mmCIF file of C-alpha atoms in Angstrom:
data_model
loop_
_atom_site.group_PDB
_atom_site.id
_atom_site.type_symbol
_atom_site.label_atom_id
_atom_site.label_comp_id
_atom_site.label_asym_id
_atom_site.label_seq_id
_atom_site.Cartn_x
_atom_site.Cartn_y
_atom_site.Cartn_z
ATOM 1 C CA UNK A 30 -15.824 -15.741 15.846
ATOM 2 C CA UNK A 31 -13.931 -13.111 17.656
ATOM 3 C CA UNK A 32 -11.083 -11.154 15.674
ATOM 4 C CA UNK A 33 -7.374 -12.459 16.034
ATOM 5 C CA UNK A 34 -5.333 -10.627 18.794
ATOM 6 C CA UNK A 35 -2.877 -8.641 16.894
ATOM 7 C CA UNK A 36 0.026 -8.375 19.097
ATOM 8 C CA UNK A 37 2.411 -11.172 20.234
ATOM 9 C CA UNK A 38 6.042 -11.460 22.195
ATOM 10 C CA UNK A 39 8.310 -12.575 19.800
ATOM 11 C CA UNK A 40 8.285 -12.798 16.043
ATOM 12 C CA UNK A 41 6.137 -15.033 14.789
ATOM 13 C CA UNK A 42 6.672 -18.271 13.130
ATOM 14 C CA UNK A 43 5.416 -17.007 9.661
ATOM 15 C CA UNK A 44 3.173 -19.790 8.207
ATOM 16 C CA UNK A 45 1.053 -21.100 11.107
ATOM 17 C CA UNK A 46 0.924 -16.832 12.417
ATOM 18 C CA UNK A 47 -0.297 -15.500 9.147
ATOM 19 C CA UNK A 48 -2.831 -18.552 8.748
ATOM 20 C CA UNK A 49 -4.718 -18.675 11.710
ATOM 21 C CA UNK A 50 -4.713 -14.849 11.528
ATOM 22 C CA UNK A 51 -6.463 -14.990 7.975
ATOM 23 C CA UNK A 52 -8.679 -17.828 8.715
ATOM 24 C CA UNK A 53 -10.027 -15.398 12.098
ATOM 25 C CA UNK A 54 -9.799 -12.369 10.100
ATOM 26 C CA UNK A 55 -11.752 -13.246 7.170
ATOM 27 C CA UNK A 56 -14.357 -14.135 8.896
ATOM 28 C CA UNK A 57 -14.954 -11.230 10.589
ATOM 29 C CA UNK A 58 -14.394 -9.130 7.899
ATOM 30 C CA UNK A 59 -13.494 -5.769 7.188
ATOM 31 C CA UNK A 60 -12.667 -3.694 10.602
ATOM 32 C CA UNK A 61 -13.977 -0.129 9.062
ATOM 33 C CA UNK A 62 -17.305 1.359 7.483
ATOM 34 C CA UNK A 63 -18.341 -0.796 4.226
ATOM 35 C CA UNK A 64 -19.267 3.075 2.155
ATOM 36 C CA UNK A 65 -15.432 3.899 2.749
ATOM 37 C CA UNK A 66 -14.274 0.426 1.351
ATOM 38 C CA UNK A 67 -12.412 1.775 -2.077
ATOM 39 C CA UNK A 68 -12.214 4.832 -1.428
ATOM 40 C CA UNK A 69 -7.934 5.088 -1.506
ATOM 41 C CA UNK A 70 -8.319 4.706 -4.836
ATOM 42 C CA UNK A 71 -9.629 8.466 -5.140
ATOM 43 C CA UNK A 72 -8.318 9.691 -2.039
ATOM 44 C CA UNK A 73 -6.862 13.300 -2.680
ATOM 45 C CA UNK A 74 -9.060 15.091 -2.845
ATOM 46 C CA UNK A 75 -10.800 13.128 0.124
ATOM 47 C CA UNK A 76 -14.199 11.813 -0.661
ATOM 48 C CA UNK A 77 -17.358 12.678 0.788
ATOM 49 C CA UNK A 78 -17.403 8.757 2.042
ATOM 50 C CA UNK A 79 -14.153 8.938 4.177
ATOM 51 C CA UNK A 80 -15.048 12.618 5.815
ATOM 52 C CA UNK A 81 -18.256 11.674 6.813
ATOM 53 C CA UNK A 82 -17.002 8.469 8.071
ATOM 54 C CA UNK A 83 -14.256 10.429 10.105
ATOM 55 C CA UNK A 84 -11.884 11.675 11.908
ATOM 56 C CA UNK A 85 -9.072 9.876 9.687
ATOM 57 C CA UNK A 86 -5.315 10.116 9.259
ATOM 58 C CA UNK A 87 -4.699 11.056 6.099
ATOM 59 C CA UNK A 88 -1.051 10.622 4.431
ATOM 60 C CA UNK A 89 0.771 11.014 0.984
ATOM 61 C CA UNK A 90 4.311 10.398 0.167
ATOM 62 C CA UNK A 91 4.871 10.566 -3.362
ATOM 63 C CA UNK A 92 8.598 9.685 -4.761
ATOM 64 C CA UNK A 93 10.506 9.412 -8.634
ATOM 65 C CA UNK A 94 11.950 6.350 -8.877
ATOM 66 C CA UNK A 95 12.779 5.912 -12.696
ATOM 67 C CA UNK A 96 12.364 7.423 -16.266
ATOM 68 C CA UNK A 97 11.057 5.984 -18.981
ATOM 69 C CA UNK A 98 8.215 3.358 -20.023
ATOM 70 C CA UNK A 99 10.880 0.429 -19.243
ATOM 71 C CA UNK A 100 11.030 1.996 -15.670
ATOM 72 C CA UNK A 101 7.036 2.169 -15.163
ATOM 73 C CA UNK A 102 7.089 -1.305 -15.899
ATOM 74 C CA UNK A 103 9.657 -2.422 -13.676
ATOM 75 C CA UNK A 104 7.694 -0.193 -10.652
ATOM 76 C CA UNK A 105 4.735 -1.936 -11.732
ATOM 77 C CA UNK A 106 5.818 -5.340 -11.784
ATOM 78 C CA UNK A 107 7.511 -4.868 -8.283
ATOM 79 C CA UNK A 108 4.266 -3.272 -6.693
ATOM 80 C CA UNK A 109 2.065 -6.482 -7.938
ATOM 81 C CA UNK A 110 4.596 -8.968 -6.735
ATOM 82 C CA UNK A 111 4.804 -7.596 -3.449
ATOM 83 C CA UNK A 112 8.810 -6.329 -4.176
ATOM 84 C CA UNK A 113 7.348 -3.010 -2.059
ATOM 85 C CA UNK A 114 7.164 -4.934 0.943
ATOM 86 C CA UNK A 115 10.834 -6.180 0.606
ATOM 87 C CA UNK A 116 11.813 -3.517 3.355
ATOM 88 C CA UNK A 117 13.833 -3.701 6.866
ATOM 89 C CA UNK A 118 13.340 -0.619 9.154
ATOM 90 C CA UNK A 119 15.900 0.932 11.461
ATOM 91 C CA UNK A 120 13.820 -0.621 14.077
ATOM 92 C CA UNK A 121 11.958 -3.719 12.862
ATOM 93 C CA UNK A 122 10.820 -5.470 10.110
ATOM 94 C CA UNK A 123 7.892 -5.118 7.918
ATOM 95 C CA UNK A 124 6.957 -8.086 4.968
ATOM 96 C CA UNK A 125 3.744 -9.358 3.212
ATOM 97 C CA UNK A 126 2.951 -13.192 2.785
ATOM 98 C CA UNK A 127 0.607 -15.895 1.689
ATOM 99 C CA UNK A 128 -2.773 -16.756 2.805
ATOM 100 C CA UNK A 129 -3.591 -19.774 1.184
ATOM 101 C CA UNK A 130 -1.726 -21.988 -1.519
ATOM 102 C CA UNK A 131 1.392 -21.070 1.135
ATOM 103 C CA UNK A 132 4.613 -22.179 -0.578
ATOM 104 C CA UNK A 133 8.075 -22.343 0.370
ATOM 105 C CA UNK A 134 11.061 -20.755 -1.092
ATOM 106 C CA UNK A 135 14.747 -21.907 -1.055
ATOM 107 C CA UNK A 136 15.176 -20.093 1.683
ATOM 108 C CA UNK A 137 12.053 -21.401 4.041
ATOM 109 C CA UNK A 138 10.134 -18.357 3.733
ATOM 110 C CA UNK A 139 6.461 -17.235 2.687
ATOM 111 C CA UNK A 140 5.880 -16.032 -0.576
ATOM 112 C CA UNK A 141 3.644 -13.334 -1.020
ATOM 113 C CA UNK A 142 0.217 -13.823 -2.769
ATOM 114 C CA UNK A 143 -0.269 -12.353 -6.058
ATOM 115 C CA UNK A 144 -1.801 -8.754 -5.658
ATOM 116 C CA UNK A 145 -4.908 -9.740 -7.180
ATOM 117 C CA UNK A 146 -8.712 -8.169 -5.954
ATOM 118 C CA UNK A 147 -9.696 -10.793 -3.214
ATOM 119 C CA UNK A 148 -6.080 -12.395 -2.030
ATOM 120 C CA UNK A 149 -5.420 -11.782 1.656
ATOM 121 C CA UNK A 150 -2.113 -11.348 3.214
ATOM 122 C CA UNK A 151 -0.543 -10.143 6.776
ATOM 123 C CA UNK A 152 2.086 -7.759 7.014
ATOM 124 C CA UNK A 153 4.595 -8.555 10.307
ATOM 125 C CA UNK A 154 6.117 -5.409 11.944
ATOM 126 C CA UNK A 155 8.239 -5.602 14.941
ATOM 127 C CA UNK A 156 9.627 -2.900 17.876
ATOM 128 C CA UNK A 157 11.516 -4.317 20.687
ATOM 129 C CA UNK A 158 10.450 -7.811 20.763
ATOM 130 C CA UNK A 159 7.096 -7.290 20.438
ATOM 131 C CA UNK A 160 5.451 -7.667 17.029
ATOM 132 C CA UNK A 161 2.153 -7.222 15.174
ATOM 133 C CA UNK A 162 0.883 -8.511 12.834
ATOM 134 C CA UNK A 163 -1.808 -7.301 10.658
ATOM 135 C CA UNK A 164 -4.418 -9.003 8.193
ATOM 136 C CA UNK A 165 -5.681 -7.102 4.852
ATOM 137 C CA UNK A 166 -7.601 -7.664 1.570
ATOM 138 C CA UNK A 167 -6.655 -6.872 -1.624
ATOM 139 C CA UNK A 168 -9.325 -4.612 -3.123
ATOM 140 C CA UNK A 169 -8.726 -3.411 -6.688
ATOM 141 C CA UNK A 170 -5.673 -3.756 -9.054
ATOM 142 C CA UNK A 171 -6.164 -0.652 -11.049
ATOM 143 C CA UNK A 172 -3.937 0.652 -15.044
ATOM 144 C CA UNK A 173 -5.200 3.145 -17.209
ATOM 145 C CA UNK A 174 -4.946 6.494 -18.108
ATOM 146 C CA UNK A 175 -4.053 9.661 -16.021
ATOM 147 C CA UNK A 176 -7.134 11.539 -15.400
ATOM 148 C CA UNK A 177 -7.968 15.109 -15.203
ATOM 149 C CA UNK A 178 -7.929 16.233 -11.675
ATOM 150 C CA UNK A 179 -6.532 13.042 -10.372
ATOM 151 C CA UNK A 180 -4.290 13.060 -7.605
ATOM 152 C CA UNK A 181 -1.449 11.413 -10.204
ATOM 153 C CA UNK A 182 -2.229 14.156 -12.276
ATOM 154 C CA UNK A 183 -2.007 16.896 -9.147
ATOM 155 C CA UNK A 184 2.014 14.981 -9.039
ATOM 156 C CA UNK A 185 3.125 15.824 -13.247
ATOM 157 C CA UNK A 186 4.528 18.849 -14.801
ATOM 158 C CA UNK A 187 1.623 20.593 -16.587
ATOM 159 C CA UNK A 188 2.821 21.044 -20.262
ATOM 160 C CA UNK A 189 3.742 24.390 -21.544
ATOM 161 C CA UNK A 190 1.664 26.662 -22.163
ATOM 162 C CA UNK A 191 -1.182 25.034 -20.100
ATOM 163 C CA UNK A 192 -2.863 28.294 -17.536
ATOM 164 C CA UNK A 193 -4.898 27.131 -14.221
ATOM 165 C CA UNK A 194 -7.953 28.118 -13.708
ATOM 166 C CA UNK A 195 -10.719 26.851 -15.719
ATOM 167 C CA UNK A 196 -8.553 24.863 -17.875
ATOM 168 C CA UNK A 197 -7.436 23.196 -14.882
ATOM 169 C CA UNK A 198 -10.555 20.594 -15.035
ATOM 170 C CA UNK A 199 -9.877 19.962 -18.635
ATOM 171 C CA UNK A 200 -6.043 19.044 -18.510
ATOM 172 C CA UNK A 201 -5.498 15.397 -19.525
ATOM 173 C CA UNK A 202 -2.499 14.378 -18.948
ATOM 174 C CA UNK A 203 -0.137 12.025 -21.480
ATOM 175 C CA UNK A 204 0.140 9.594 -18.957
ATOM 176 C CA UNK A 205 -1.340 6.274 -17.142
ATOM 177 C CA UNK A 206 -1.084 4.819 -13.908
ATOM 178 C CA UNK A 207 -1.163 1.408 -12.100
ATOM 179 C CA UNK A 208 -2.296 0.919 -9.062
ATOM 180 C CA UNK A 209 -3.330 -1.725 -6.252
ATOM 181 C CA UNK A 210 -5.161 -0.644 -3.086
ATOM 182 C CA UNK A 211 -5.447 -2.504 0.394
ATOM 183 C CA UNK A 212 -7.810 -2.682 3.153
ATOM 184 C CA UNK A 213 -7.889 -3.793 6.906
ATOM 185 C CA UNK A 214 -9.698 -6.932 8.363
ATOM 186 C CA UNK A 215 -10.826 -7.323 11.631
ATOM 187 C CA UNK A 216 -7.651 -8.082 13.766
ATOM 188 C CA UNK A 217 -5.780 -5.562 12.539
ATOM 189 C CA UNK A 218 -4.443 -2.506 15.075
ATOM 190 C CA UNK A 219 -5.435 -0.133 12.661
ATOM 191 C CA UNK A 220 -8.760 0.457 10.177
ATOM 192 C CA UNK A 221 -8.723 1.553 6.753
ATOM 193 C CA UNK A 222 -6.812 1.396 3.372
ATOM 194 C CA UNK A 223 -3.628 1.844 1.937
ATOM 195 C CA UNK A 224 -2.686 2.275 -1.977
ATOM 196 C CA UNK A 225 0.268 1.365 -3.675
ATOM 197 C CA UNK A 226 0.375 3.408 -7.440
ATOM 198 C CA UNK A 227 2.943 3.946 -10.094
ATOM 199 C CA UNK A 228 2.278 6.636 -12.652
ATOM 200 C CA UNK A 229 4.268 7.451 -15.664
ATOM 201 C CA UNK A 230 4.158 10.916 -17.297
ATOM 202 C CA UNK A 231 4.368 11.163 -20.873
ATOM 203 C CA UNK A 232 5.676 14.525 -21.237
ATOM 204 C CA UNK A 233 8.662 14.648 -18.918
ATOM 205 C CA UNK A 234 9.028 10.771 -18.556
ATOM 206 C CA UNK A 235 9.174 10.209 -14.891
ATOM 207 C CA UNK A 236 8.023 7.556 -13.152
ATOM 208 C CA UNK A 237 6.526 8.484 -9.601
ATOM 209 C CA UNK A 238 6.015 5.581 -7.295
ATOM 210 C CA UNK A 239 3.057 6.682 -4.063
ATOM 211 C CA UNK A 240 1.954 5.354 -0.827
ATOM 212 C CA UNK A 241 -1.289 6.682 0.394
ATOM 213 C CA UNK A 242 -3.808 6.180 2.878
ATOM 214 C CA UNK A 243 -6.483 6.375 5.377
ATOM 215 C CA UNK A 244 -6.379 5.371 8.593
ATOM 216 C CA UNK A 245 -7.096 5.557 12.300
ATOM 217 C CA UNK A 246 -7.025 3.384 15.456
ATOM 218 C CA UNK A 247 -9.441 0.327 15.238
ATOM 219 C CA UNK A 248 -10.234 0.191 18.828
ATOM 220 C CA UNK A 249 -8.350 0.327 22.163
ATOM 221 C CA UNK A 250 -5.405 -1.438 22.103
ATOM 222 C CA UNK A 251 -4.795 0.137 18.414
ATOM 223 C CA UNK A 252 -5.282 3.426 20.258
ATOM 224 C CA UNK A 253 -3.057 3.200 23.119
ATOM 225 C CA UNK A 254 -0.207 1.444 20.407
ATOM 226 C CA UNK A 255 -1.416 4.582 17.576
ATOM 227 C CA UNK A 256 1.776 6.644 18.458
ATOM 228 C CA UNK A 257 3.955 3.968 17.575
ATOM 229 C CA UNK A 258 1.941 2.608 14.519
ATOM 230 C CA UNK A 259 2.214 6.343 13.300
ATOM 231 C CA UNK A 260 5.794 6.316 13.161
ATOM 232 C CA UNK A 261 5.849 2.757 12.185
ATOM 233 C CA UNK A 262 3.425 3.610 9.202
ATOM 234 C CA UNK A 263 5.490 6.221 8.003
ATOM 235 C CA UNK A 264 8.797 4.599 8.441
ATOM 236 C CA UNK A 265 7.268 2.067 6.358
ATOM 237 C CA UNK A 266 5.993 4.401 3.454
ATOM 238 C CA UNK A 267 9.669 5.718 2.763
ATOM 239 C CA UNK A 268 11.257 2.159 2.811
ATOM 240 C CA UNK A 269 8.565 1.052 0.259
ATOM 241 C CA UNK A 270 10.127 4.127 -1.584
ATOM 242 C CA UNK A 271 13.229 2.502 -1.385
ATOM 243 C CA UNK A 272 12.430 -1.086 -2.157
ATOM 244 C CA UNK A 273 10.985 0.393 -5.400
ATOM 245 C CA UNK A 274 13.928 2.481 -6.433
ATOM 246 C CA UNK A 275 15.887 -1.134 -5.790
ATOM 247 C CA UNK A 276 13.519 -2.943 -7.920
ATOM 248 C CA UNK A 277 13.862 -0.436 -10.645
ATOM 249 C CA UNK A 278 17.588 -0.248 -10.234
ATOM 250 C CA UNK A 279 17.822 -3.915 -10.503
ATOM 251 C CA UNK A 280 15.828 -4.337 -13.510
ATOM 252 C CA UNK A 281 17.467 -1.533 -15.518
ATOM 253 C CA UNK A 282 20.975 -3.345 -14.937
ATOM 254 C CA UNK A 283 19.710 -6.848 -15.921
ATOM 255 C CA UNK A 284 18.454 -5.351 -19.216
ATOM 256 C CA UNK A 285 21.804 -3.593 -20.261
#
């Protein structure tokens, strides 16, 4: 079965776009090398997987959003319910939703999935009438520790009195980190994987919310379209910023 066409006039109707979408895309499968499926989840440094596999774009934006172990679990909860998604760019409109089990809110939209290892979803993005729309995978949901040498750990305040150098490999970090990582199916304009994580550090107490990925054109029409996906990628990262900031704003009022 040949891959959904990823580009339509219009915005979609949301439930009968994002299922026959799925139903093509999963299918065909993933839309980029199976060795570099996982690999956000270790992506900085870049694996040996994803630079043999390349040329890819490579991006990182890395934001505090809260303080405190109540404000980790408020980024958290809003990453695996899809609350990062909640966004509306200067110049479209960007949202996840159901695959299958689709249900209907009060206000006759999709719901997103859970972000559970295996759920599917498409994410809608639109620029001057014309929209996209783009299928994906769920591939890990991730919490545990900060490791040495990590890229959460590269994003903390090393504790005083802590030298780089050789030490550098053996700094553990008081901290953990949750996170859920993404990757394209066939259909999609671009190939690759994107990762949603919230860390908390122990020492100072911040809560960093990052968006990170690998990606690059996933054939011709994603190439000639790549310029605009660029910005629309990035445009996307710093309004998934936001909607977590919201989320944690929101939840810190409701407790008081």
């Amino acid at each position: 079965m040949s891959p959904p066409f990823p580009l339509r006039w219009g915005r979609p109707e949301a439930e009968r776009a994002h299922v026959n979408n799925l139903e093509k895309a999963l299918k065909a499968g993933p839309n980029y090398p199976k060795e570099c499926v996982g690999a956000s989840d270790a992506l900085f440094p870049v694996p040996d997987a994803v630079r043999n596999a390349g040329p890819w774009c490579v991006r990182r934006l890395v934001r505090v959003v809260g303080n405190g172990e109540d404000d980790y679990d408020a980024a958290k909860n809003a990453v695996e319910s899809f609350k990062n998604f909640r966004v509306r760019w200067p110049f479209g409109f960007g949202g996840a939703f159901a695959a299958a089990g689709l249900r209907r809110n009060g206000r006759g939209t999709v719901r997103p999935p859970p972000a559970k290892p295996g759920n599917t979803y498409c994410v809608m993005a639109g620029l001057a009438g014309i929209w996209s729309i783009g299928p994906l995978r769920v591939l890990y949901k991730k919490e545990g520790p900060v490791q040495a040498g990590s890229s959460a750990a590269e994003t903390m305040t090393p504790p005083r009195g802590w030298r780089p150098g050789k030490d550098r490999r053996r700094f553990k970090k008081n901290g953990k980190r949750f996170a859920v990582g993404s990757g394209c199916l066939s259909g999609h304009l671009l190939c690759g994987e994107e990762r949603f994580e919230v860390t908390y550090d122990g020492d100072t107490g911040d809560v960093r919310y990052e968006v990170a990925s690998f990606s690059r054109p996933a054939g011709p029409l994603g190439a000639a379209v790549y310029p605009v996906a660029w910005l629309l990628q990035g445009a996307f990262a710093h309004a998934s910023c936001r909607a977590v900031e919201d989320a944690v704003r929101i939840e810190a009022a409701a407790a008081t």
